Amino acid sequence: MLLLQTDLSRIHQVTWGHHFLALISAYRPNYGEQENLDRAKRLAAAARNTGFSFHVIEGRWSASGARVWFVLVVADLNTASNLLGHCRKWMKEFEQDWFLFRDADSLDILQIVADGSRKGVLMGSVRLEPGLLNLPDGRSFIFERVFQDAGWFTGLAHSRGAKDGITL
């Protein structure tokens, strides 16, 4: 899958719009950087193959500096009813402890954890801001770069040797 870098402000537009969305990672601390990137690409491909749009976000945890890749999965009205179920499946498949979920009718973000419980809705303690994610446990994730699916035309051009922007 060819991913093309896009403007970081695109994430702000998506997260402040009225979209069903989820933010999930495939990161595992015991894997190297390339393996974690490959896992993020597999997660993004799973989202695309299920009919969702997505962005792959590269960033770092503010405390540890660990590079992590998140996939922001966005659903439209036709796919929204399936988003939560697919994210729970991907959470198990990619061995994650949590993911974030937001309904299109609300700006409240839920932190869905592995035991199925939801955190964050009452306190509003999960905050997704331009370039930054703050979690209830005090951790912050800083967005550094954002990538999106290059699309078929750009993919064709790249297969023929074109160099168009920064890709993964």
Short mmCIF file of N, CA and C in Angstrom, two decimals:
data_model
loop_
_atom_site.label_atom_id
_atom_site.label_comp_id
_atom_site.label_asym_id
_atom_site.label_seq_id
_atom_site.Cartn_x
_atom_site.Cartn_y
_atom_site.Cartn_z
N MET A 1 0.85 -1.17 0.00
CA MET A 1 0.00 0.00 0.00
C MET A 1 0.89 1.23 0.00
N LEU A 2 0.60 2.15 -0.90
CA LEU A 2 1.34 3.39 -1.00
C LEU A 2 0.62 4.46 -0.19
N LEU A 3 1.33 5.06 0.75
CA LEU A 3 0.78 6.14 1.57
C LEU A 3 1.53 7.41 1.23
N LEU A 4 0.79 8.49 1.05
CA LEU A 4 1.35 9.78 0.66
C LEU A 4 1.17 10.77 1.80
N GLN A 5 2.24 11.50 2.14
CA GLN A 5 2.14 12.46 3.23
C GLN A 5 1.16 13.56 2.86
N THR A 6 0.36 13.96 3.83
CA THR A 6 -0.60 15.05 3.66
C THR A 6 -0.38 16.06 4.77
N ASP A 7 -1.06 17.18 4.70
CA ASP A 7 -0.90 18.23 5.67
C ASP A 7 -1.48 17.82 7.03
N LEU A 8 -0.76 18.13 8.09
CA LEU A 8 -1.19 17.78 9.44
C LEU A 8 -2.53 18.43 9.80
N SER A 9 -2.85 19.56 9.20
CA SER A 9 -4.12 20.22 9.48
C SER A 9 -5.31 19.39 9.01
N ARG A 10 -5.07 18.44 8.13
CA ARG A 10 -6.15 17.56 7.66
C ARG A 10 -6.75 16.78 8.82
N ILE A 11 -5.92 16.36 9.76
CA ILE A 11 -6.42 15.62 10.93
C ILE A 11 -7.33 16.51 11.76
N HIS A 12 -6.98 17.77 11.90
CA HIS A 12 -7.83 18.70 12.66
C HIS A 12 -9.20 18.82 11.98
N GLN A 13 -9.23 18.92 10.67
CA GLN A 13 -10.50 19.02 9.94
C GLN A 13 -11.35 17.78 10.15
N VAL A 14 -10.74 16.62 10.12
CA VAL A 14 -11.48 15.37 10.29
C VAL A 14 -11.99 15.23 11.72
N THR A 15 -11.14 15.50 12.70
CA THR A 15 -11.53 15.27 14.08
C THR A 15 -12.55 16.29 14.58
N TRP A 16 -12.59 17.47 14.01
CA TRP A 16 -13.57 18.46 14.43
C TRP A 16 -14.81 18.47 13.54
N GLY A 17 -14.82 17.63 12.52
CA GLY A 17 -16.02 17.48 11.71
C GLY A 17 -16.96 16.50 12.38
N HIS A 18 -18.13 16.36 11.83
CA HIS A 18 -19.11 15.42 12.39
C HIS A 18 -18.95 14.08 11.67
N HIS A 19 -17.94 13.32 12.11
CA HIS A 19 -17.63 12.02 11.53
C HIS A 19 -17.58 10.98 12.64
N PHE A 20 -17.98 9.77 12.31
CA PHE A 20 -17.69 8.64 13.19
C PHE A 20 -16.22 8.36 12.99
N LEU A 21 -15.47 8.23 14.08
CA LEU A 21 -14.05 7.95 13.91
C LEU A 21 -13.52 7.11 15.05
N ALA A 22 -12.41 6.46 14.77
CA ALA A 22 -11.69 5.67 15.76
C ALA A 22 -10.21 5.91 15.55
N LEU A 23 -9.46 5.87 16.63
CA LEU A 23 -8.01 6.00 16.58
C LEU A 23 -7.44 4.77 17.25
N ILE A 24 -6.70 3.98 16.47
CA ILE A 24 -6.18 2.71 16.97
C ILE A 24 -4.76 2.51 16.47
N SER A 25 -3.98 1.80 17.23
CA SER A 25 -2.60 1.54 16.87
C SER A 25 -2.35 0.04 16.74
N ALA A 26 -1.31 -0.29 16.02
CA ALA A 26 -0.85 -1.68 15.95
C ALA A 26 0.53 -1.80 16.60
N TYR A 27 0.95 -0.75 17.28
CA TYR A 27 2.28 -0.67 17.89
C TYR A 27 2.46 -1.71 19.00
N ARG A 28 3.60 -2.35 19.00
CA ARG A 28 4.02 -3.23 20.10
C ARG A 28 5.44 -2.84 20.48
N PRO A 29 5.71 -2.58 21.76
CA PRO A 29 7.03 -2.10 22.17
C PRO A 29 8.16 -3.10 21.93
N ASN A 30 7.83 -4.38 21.83
CA ASN A 30 8.88 -5.39 21.63
C ASN A 30 9.24 -5.57 20.16
N TYR A 31 8.58 -4.85 19.24
CA TYR A 31 8.91 -4.92 17.81
C TYR A 31 9.75 -3.72 17.43
N GLY A 32 10.53 -3.87 16.37
CA GLY A 32 11.33 -2.77 15.85
C GLY A 32 10.46 -1.76 15.10
N GLU A 33 11.10 -0.65 14.73
CA GLU A 33 10.36 0.42 14.07
C GLU A 33 9.75 -0.03 12.74
N GLN A 34 10.49 -0.78 11.93
CA GLN A 34 9.97 -1.22 10.63
C GLN A 34 8.80 -2.18 10.80
N GLU A 35 8.90 -3.10 11.74
CA GLU A 35 7.80 -4.04 11.98
C GLU A 35 6.56 -3.30 12.46
N ASN A 36 6.73 -2.30 13.32
CA ASN A 36 5.58 -1.51 13.78
C ASN A 36 4.96 -0.72 12.63
N LEU A 37 5.78 -0.18 11.74
CA LEU A 37 5.25 0.51 10.56
C LEU A 37 4.48 -0.47 9.68
N ASP A 38 5.03 -1.66 9.46
CA ASP A 38 4.34 -2.67 8.65
C ASP A 38 3.01 -3.07 9.28
N ARG A 39 2.98 -3.18 10.59
CA ARG A 39 1.73 -3.51 11.29
C ARG A 39 0.70 -2.38 11.11
N ALA A 40 1.15 -1.12 11.18
CA ALA A 40 0.25 0.01 10.96
C ALA A 40 -0.31 -0.01 9.55
N LYS A 41 0.53 -0.36 8.57
CA LYS A 41 0.05 -0.46 7.19
C LYS A 41 -0.96 -1.59 7.03
N ARG A 42 -0.74 -2.71 7.72
CA ARG A 42 -1.71 -3.81 7.67
C ARG A 42 -3.04 -3.40 8.29
N LEU A 43 -2.98 -2.65 9.38
CA LEU A 43 -4.19 -2.15 10.02
C LEU A 43 -4.91 -1.17 9.09
N ALA A 44 -4.17 -0.27 8.45
CA ALA A 44 -4.77 0.67 7.50
C ALA A 44 -5.40 -0.07 6.32
N ALA A 45 -4.73 -1.12 5.83
CA ALA A 45 -5.28 -1.91 4.73
C ALA A 45 -6.57 -2.61 5.17
N ALA A 46 -6.61 -3.10 6.41
CA ALA A 46 -7.83 -3.73 6.92
C ALA A 46 -8.96 -2.72 6.97
N ALA A 47 -8.66 -1.50 7.38
CA ALA A 47 -9.69 -0.45 7.41
C ALA A 47 -10.19 -0.14 6.00
N ARG A 48 -9.27 0.01 5.06
CA ARG A 48 -9.65 0.29 3.67
C ARG A 48 -10.47 -0.85 3.08
N ASN A 49 -10.04 -2.09 3.33
CA ASN A 49 -10.74 -3.24 2.77
C ASN A 49 -12.13 -3.44 3.36
N THR A 50 -12.39 -2.81 4.51
CA THR A 50 -13.69 -2.91 5.15
C THR A 50 -14.59 -1.74 4.74
N GLY A 51 -14.06 -0.82 3.95
CA GLY A 51 -14.87 0.28 3.44
C GLY A 51 -14.71 1.60 4.15
N PHE A 52 -13.75 1.70 5.07
CA PHE A 52 -13.52 2.94 5.80
C PHE A 52 -12.43 3.76 5.12
N SER A 53 -12.47 5.06 5.32
CA SER A 53 -11.33 5.88 4.93
C SER A 53 -10.41 5.97 6.15
N PHE A 54 -9.19 6.39 5.93
CA PHE A 54 -8.23 6.38 7.03
C PHE A 54 -7.10 7.36 6.78
N HIS A 55 -6.39 7.68 7.85
CA HIS A 55 -5.13 8.40 7.81
C HIS A 55 -4.18 7.67 8.75
N VAL A 56 -2.93 7.58 8.37
CA VAL A 56 -1.91 6.99 9.24
C VAL A 56 -1.12 8.14 9.84
N ILE A 57 -1.06 8.16 11.17
CA ILE A 57 -0.42 9.26 11.89
C ILE A 57 0.86 8.75 12.54
N GLU A 58 1.95 9.44 12.26
CA GLU A 58 3.23 9.15 12.90
C GLU A 58 3.45 10.19 13.98
N GLY A 59 3.87 9.72 15.15
CA GLY A 59 4.15 10.65 16.23
C GLY A 59 4.94 10.00 17.33
N ARG A 60 5.01 10.69 18.46
CA ARG A 60 5.79 10.21 19.60
C ARG A 60 5.03 10.46 20.89
N TRP A 61 5.22 9.54 21.83
CA TRP A 61 4.73 9.77 23.19
C TRP A 61 5.62 10.82 23.81
N SER A 62 5.03 11.82 24.44
CA SER A 62 5.82 12.94 24.97
C SER A 62 6.79 12.49 26.07
N ALA A 63 6.40 11.56 26.91
CA ALA A 63 7.25 11.15 28.03
C ALA A 63 8.42 10.28 27.58
N SER A 64 8.15 9.25 26.79
CA SER A 64 9.19 8.28 26.44
C SER A 64 9.89 8.61 25.13
N GLY A 65 9.24 9.36 24.28
CA GLY A 65 9.81 9.65 22.97
C GLY A 65 9.67 8.51 21.98
N ALA A 66 8.97 7.44 22.37
CA ALA A 66 8.80 6.29 21.48
C ALA A 66 7.97 6.67 20.27
N ARG A 67 8.48 6.31 19.07
CA ARG A 67 7.75 6.57 17.83
C ARG A 67 6.63 5.53 17.70
N VAL A 68 5.43 6.04 17.42
CA VAL A 68 4.25 5.18 17.31
C VAL A 68 3.46 5.61 16.08
N TRP A 69 2.82 4.63 15.46
CA TRP A 69 1.94 4.88 14.32
C TRP A 69 0.51 4.58 14.75
N PHE A 70 -0.38 5.55 14.57
CA PHE A 70 -1.81 5.35 14.81
C PHE A 70 -2.53 5.37 13.47
N VAL A 71 -3.66 4.70 13.42
CA VAL A 71 -4.52 4.76 12.24
C VAL A 71 -5.81 5.44 12.68
N LEU A 72 -6.12 6.56 12.05
CA LEU A 72 -7.38 7.25 12.28
C LEU A 72 -8.36 6.72 11.25
N VAL A 73 -9.36 5.98 11.71
CA VAL A 73 -10.33 5.34 10.84
C VAL A 73 -11.60 6.19 10.85
N VAL A 74 -12.09 6.54 9.67
CA VAL A 74 -13.24 7.42 9.54
C VAL A 74 -14.35 6.68 8.79
N ALA A 75 -15.53 6.71 9.38
CA ALA A 75 -16.68 6.03 8.77
C ALA A 75 -17.65 7.05 8.21
N ASP A 76 -18.34 6.66 7.14
CA ASP A 76 -19.44 7.48 6.63
C ASP A 76 -20.76 6.87 7.11
N LEU A 77 -21.86 7.41 6.69
CA LEU A 77 -23.16 6.92 7.16
C LEU A 77 -23.39 5.45 6.79
N ASN A 78 -22.83 4.99 5.68
CA ASN A 78 -23.02 3.61 5.25
C ASN A 78 -22.20 2.60 6.05
N THR A 79 -21.07 3.03 6.60
CA THR A 79 -20.18 2.10 7.30
C THR A 79 -20.12 2.32 8.81
N ALA A 80 -20.79 3.36 9.30
CA ALA A 80 -20.68 3.74 10.71
C ALA A 80 -21.13 2.65 11.67
N SER A 81 -22.16 1.91 11.32
CA SER A 81 -22.68 0.90 12.24
C SER A 81 -21.69 -0.24 12.48
N ASN A 82 -20.71 -0.38 11.61
CA ASN A 82 -19.73 -1.46 11.74
C ASN A 82 -18.41 -1.03 12.37
N LEU A 83 -18.20 0.26 12.55
CA LEU A 83 -16.89 0.77 12.97
C LEU A 83 -16.49 0.24 14.35
N LEU A 84 -17.35 0.33 15.32
CA LEU A 84 -17.00 -0.09 16.68
C LEU A 84 -16.65 -1.58 16.73
N GLY A 85 -17.44 -2.41 16.06
CA GLY A 85 -17.17 -3.85 16.03
C GLY A 85 -15.85 -4.19 15.37
N HIS A 86 -15.55 -3.53 14.27
CA HIS A 86 -14.27 -3.79 13.58
C HIS A 86 -13.10 -3.35 14.45
N CYS A 87 -13.24 -2.22 15.13
CA CYS A 87 -12.14 -1.76 15.99
C CYS A 87 -11.90 -2.73 17.14
N ARG A 88 -12.97 -3.28 17.69
CA ARG A 88 -12.78 -4.28 18.76
C ARG A 88 -12.06 -5.51 18.21
N LYS A 89 -12.41 -5.91 17.00
CA LYS A 89 -11.72 -7.04 16.36
C LYS A 89 -10.25 -6.72 16.12
N TRP A 90 -9.96 -5.52 15.60
CA TRP A 90 -8.58 -5.13 15.34
C TRP A 90 -7.79 -4.97 16.63
N MET A 91 -8.45 -4.53 17.69
CA MET A 91 -7.77 -4.41 18.98
C MET A 91 -7.23 -5.77 19.40
N LYS A 92 -8.02 -6.82 19.22
CA LYS A 92 -7.56 -8.17 19.55
C LYS A 92 -6.50 -8.66 18.56
N GLU A 93 -6.77 -8.47 17.28
CA GLU A 93 -5.86 -8.95 16.24
C GLU A 93 -4.47 -8.33 16.35
N PHE A 94 -4.41 -7.05 16.70
CA PHE A 94 -3.13 -6.35 16.79
C PHE A 94 -2.65 -6.19 18.23
N GLU A 95 -3.26 -6.94 19.14
CA GLU A 95 -2.83 -7.02 20.54
C GLU A 95 -2.74 -5.65 21.21
N GLN A 96 -3.83 -4.91 21.15
CA GLN A 96 -3.86 -3.58 21.75
C GLN A 96 -4.69 -3.58 23.02
N ASP A 97 -4.39 -2.66 23.92
CA ASP A 97 -5.11 -2.55 25.19
C ASP A 97 -6.28 -1.58 25.11
N TRP A 98 -6.28 -0.68 24.11
CA TRP A 98 -7.32 0.33 24.01
C TRP A 98 -7.36 0.92 22.61
N PHE A 99 -8.47 1.59 22.33
CA PHE A 99 -8.59 2.45 21.16
C PHE A 99 -9.57 3.56 21.51
N LEU A 100 -9.58 4.61 20.71
CA LEU A 100 -10.49 5.72 20.92
C LEU A 100 -11.60 5.68 19.89
N PHE A 101 -12.81 6.07 20.31
CA PHE A 101 -13.97 6.04 19.43
C PHE A 101 -14.80 7.29 19.66
N ARG A 102 -15.32 7.85 18.56
CA ARG A 102 -16.23 8.99 18.67
C ARG A 102 -17.39 8.82 17.70
N ASP A 103 -18.57 9.08 18.22
CA ASP A 103 -19.79 9.08 17.44
C ASP A 103 -19.88 10.41 16.69
N ALA A 104 -20.51 10.42 15.53
CA ALA A 104 -20.59 11.64 14.72
C ALA A 104 -21.40 12.74 15.40
N ASP A 105 -22.32 12.38 16.28
CA ASP A 105 -23.19 13.36 16.91
C ASP A 105 -22.59 13.99 18.17
N SER A 106 -21.37 13.65 18.49
CA SER A 106 -20.79 14.10 19.74
C SER A 106 -19.31 14.44 19.56
N LEU A 107 -18.82 15.33 20.37
CA LEU A 107 -17.38 15.59 20.39
C LEU A 107 -16.70 14.84 21.52
N ASP A 108 -17.51 14.11 22.34
CA ASP A 108 -16.95 13.28 23.41
C ASP A 108 -16.26 12.07 22.80
N ILE A 109 -15.08 11.80 23.28
CA ILE A 109 -14.30 10.67 22.78
C ILE A 109 -14.25 9.61 23.86
N LEU A 110 -14.58 8.39 23.48
CA LEU A 110 -14.54 7.27 24.42
C LEU A 110 -13.23 6.53 24.28
N GLN A 111 -12.66 6.14 25.39
CA GLN A 111 -11.51 5.24 25.37
C GLN A 111 -12.06 3.85 25.65
N ILE A 112 -12.03 2.99 24.66
CA ILE A 112 -12.51 1.62 24.79
C ILE A 112 -11.30 0.76 25.16
N VAL A 113 -11.37 0.08 26.29
CA VAL A 113 -10.24 -0.73 26.75
C VAL A 113 -10.53 -2.21 26.52
N ALA A 114 -9.50 -3.02 26.65
CA ALA A 114 -9.57 -4.44 26.29
C ALA A 114 -10.68 -5.20 27.00
N ASP A 115 -11.03 -4.81 28.22
CA ASP A 115 -12.10 -5.52 28.93
C ASP A 115 -13.49 -5.09 28.47
N GLY A 116 -13.56 -4.17 27.51
CA GLY A 116 -14.83 -3.72 26.97
C GLY A 116 -15.40 -2.49 27.64
N SER A 117 -14.77 -2.02 28.72
CA SER A 117 -15.30 -0.85 29.40
C SER A 117 -14.95 0.42 28.63
N ARG A 118 -15.67 1.46 28.96
CA ARG A 118 -15.47 2.75 28.29
C ARG A 118 -15.03 3.78 29.32
N LYS A 119 -14.04 4.55 28.95
CA LYS A 119 -13.54 5.58 29.85
C LYS A 119 -13.49 6.91 29.10
N GLY A 120 -13.69 7.99 29.81
CA GLY A 120 -13.48 9.30 29.21
C GLY A 120 -14.73 10.07 28.90
N VAL A 121 -15.86 9.41 28.76
CA VAL A 121 -17.05 10.14 28.33
C VAL A 121 -17.58 11.08 29.40
N LEU A 122 -17.54 10.69 30.66
CA LEU A 122 -18.10 11.52 31.71
C LEU A 122 -17.19 12.69 32.08
N MET A 123 -15.91 12.43 32.11
CA MET A 123 -14.96 13.45 32.55
C MET A 123 -14.48 14.31 31.39
N GLY A 124 -14.67 13.84 30.16
CA GLY A 124 -14.12 14.55 29.02
C GLY A 124 -12.60 14.56 29.05
N SER A 125 -12.03 13.54 29.65
CA SER A 125 -10.59 13.55 29.89
C SER A 125 -9.77 13.05 28.70
N VAL A 126 -10.41 12.50 27.68
CA VAL A 126 -9.70 12.17 26.45
C VAL A 126 -9.86 13.37 25.53
N ARG A 127 -8.76 14.01 25.19
CA ARG A 127 -8.83 15.20 24.36
C ARG A 127 -7.99 15.01 23.11
N LEU A 128 -8.60 15.24 21.97
CA LEU A 128 -7.93 15.20 20.68
C LEU A 128 -7.88 16.63 20.17
N GLU A 129 -6.69 17.20 20.16
CA GLU A 129 -6.49 18.59 19.78
C GLU A 129 -5.62 18.62 18.53
N PRO A 130 -5.52 19.78 17.87
CA PRO A 130 -4.64 19.86 16.71
C PRO A 130 -3.21 19.45 17.06
N GLY A 131 -2.76 18.36 16.51
CA GLY A 131 -1.39 17.90 16.72
C GLY A 131 -1.11 17.21 18.02
N LEU A 132 -2.15 16.93 18.83
CA LEU A 132 -1.91 16.40 20.16
C LEU A 132 -3.08 15.55 20.63
N LEU A 133 -2.76 14.45 21.29
CA LEU A 133 -3.75 13.59 21.92
C LEU A 133 -3.40 13.48 23.40
N ASN A 134 -4.35 13.81 24.28
CA ASN A 134 -4.15 13.69 25.73
C ASN A 134 -5.05 12.59 26.26
N LEU A 135 -4.47 11.64 27.00
CA LEU A 135 -5.21 10.52 27.56
C LEU A 135 -5.51 10.74 29.04
N PRO A 136 -6.49 10.01 29.59
CA PRO A 136 -6.87 10.18 30.99
C PRO A 136 -5.74 9.90 31.98
N ASP A 137 -4.79 9.06 31.60
CA ASP A 137 -3.70 8.73 32.52
C ASP A 137 -2.57 9.77 32.50
N GLY A 138 -2.79 10.87 31.78
CA GLY A 138 -1.81 11.94 31.74
C GLY A 138 -0.82 11.86 30.60
N ARG A 139 -0.82 10.77 29.85
CA ARG A 139 0.10 10.64 28.72
C ARG A 139 -0.38 11.52 27.56
N SER A 140 0.59 12.01 26.78
CA SER A 140 0.29 12.81 25.60
C SER A 140 1.02 12.22 24.41
N PHE A 141 0.35 12.26 23.27
CA PHE A 141 0.92 11.80 22.02
C PHE A 141 0.97 13.00 21.07
N ILE A 142 2.15 13.26 20.51
CA ILE A 142 2.35 14.40 19.63
C ILE A 142 2.36 13.92 18.19
N PHE A 143 1.45 14.45 17.37
CA PHE A 143 1.39 14.10 15.95
C PHE A 143 2.54 14.80 15.22
N GLU A 144 3.29 14.04 14.42
CA GLU A 144 4.39 14.63 13.67
C GLU A 144 4.12 14.67 12.17
N ARG A 145 3.64 13.56 11.62
CA ARG A 145 3.34 13.49 10.19
C ARG A 145 2.07 12.68 9.98
N VAL A 146 1.38 12.97 8.88
CA VAL A 146 0.14 12.26 8.54
C VAL A 146 0.23 11.79 7.10
N PHE A 147 -0.24 10.56 6.89
CA PHE A 147 -0.23 9.97 5.55
C PHE A 147 -1.64 9.48 5.22
N GLN A 148 -1.96 9.49 3.93
CA GLN A 148 -3.24 8.97 3.47
C GLN A 148 -3.00 8.06 2.29
N ASP A 149 -4.02 7.28 1.97
CA ASP A 149 -3.96 6.39 0.82
C ASP A 149 -3.70 7.23 -0.42
N ALA A 150 -2.73 6.84 -1.23
CA ALA A 150 -2.33 7.63 -2.38
C ALA A 150 -3.39 7.61 -3.48
N GLY A 151 -4.27 6.64 -3.47
CA GLY A 151 -5.26 6.55 -4.55
C GLY A 151 -4.69 5.85 -5.77
N TRP A 152 -5.56 5.44 -6.63
CA TRP A 152 -5.12 4.61 -7.75
C TRP A 152 -4.27 5.39 -8.75
N PHE A 153 -4.60 6.67 -9.01
CA PHE A 153 -3.86 7.42 -10.02
C PHE A 153 -2.44 7.70 -9.57
N THR A 154 -2.28 8.15 -8.32
CA THR A 154 -0.94 8.41 -7.78
C THR A 154 -0.16 7.11 -7.69
N GLY A 155 -0.84 6.03 -7.28
CA GLY A 155 -0.19 4.72 -7.23
C GLY A 155 0.33 4.29 -8.60
N LEU A 156 -0.46 4.54 -9.65
CA LEU A 156 -0.03 4.22 -11.00
C LEU A 156 1.18 5.05 -11.39
N ALA A 157 1.15 6.34 -11.08
CA ALA A 157 2.28 7.22 -11.41
C ALA A 157 3.55 6.77 -10.69
N HIS A 158 3.42 6.39 -9.41
CA HIS A 158 4.59 5.93 -8.66
C HIS A 158 5.12 4.61 -9.21
N SER A 159 4.23 3.75 -9.68
CA SER A 159 4.68 2.48 -10.25
C SER A 159 5.48 2.69 -11.53
N ARG A 160 5.31 3.85 -12.13
CA ARG A 160 6.03 4.20 -13.36
C ARG A 160 7.22 5.13 -13.10
N GLY A 161 7.57 5.28 -11.80
CA GLY A 161 8.77 6.02 -11.46
C GLY A 161 8.56 7.46 -11.04
N ALA A 162 7.33 7.95 -11.00
CA ALA A 162 7.09 9.34 -10.61
C ALA A 162 7.42 9.52 -9.13
N LYS A 163 7.89 10.67 -8.79
CA LYS A 163 8.19 11.01 -7.40
C LYS A 163 7.26 12.16 -7.02
N ASP A 164 6.26 11.87 -6.24
CA ASP A 164 5.26 12.87 -5.84
C ASP A 164 5.13 12.89 -4.34
N GLY A 165 5.88 13.75 -3.68
CA GLY A 165 5.76 13.90 -2.25
C GLY A 165 6.47 12.79 -1.47
N ILE A 166 6.30 12.85 -0.16
CA ILE A 166 6.90 11.87 0.76
C ILE A 166 5.94 10.70 0.90
N THR A 167 6.46 9.51 0.72
CA THR A 167 5.62 8.31 0.76
C THR A 167 6.15 7.31 1.77
N LEU A 168 5.29 6.37 2.12
CA LEU A 168 5.67 5.23 2.95
C LEU A 168 5.46 3.98 2.15
#
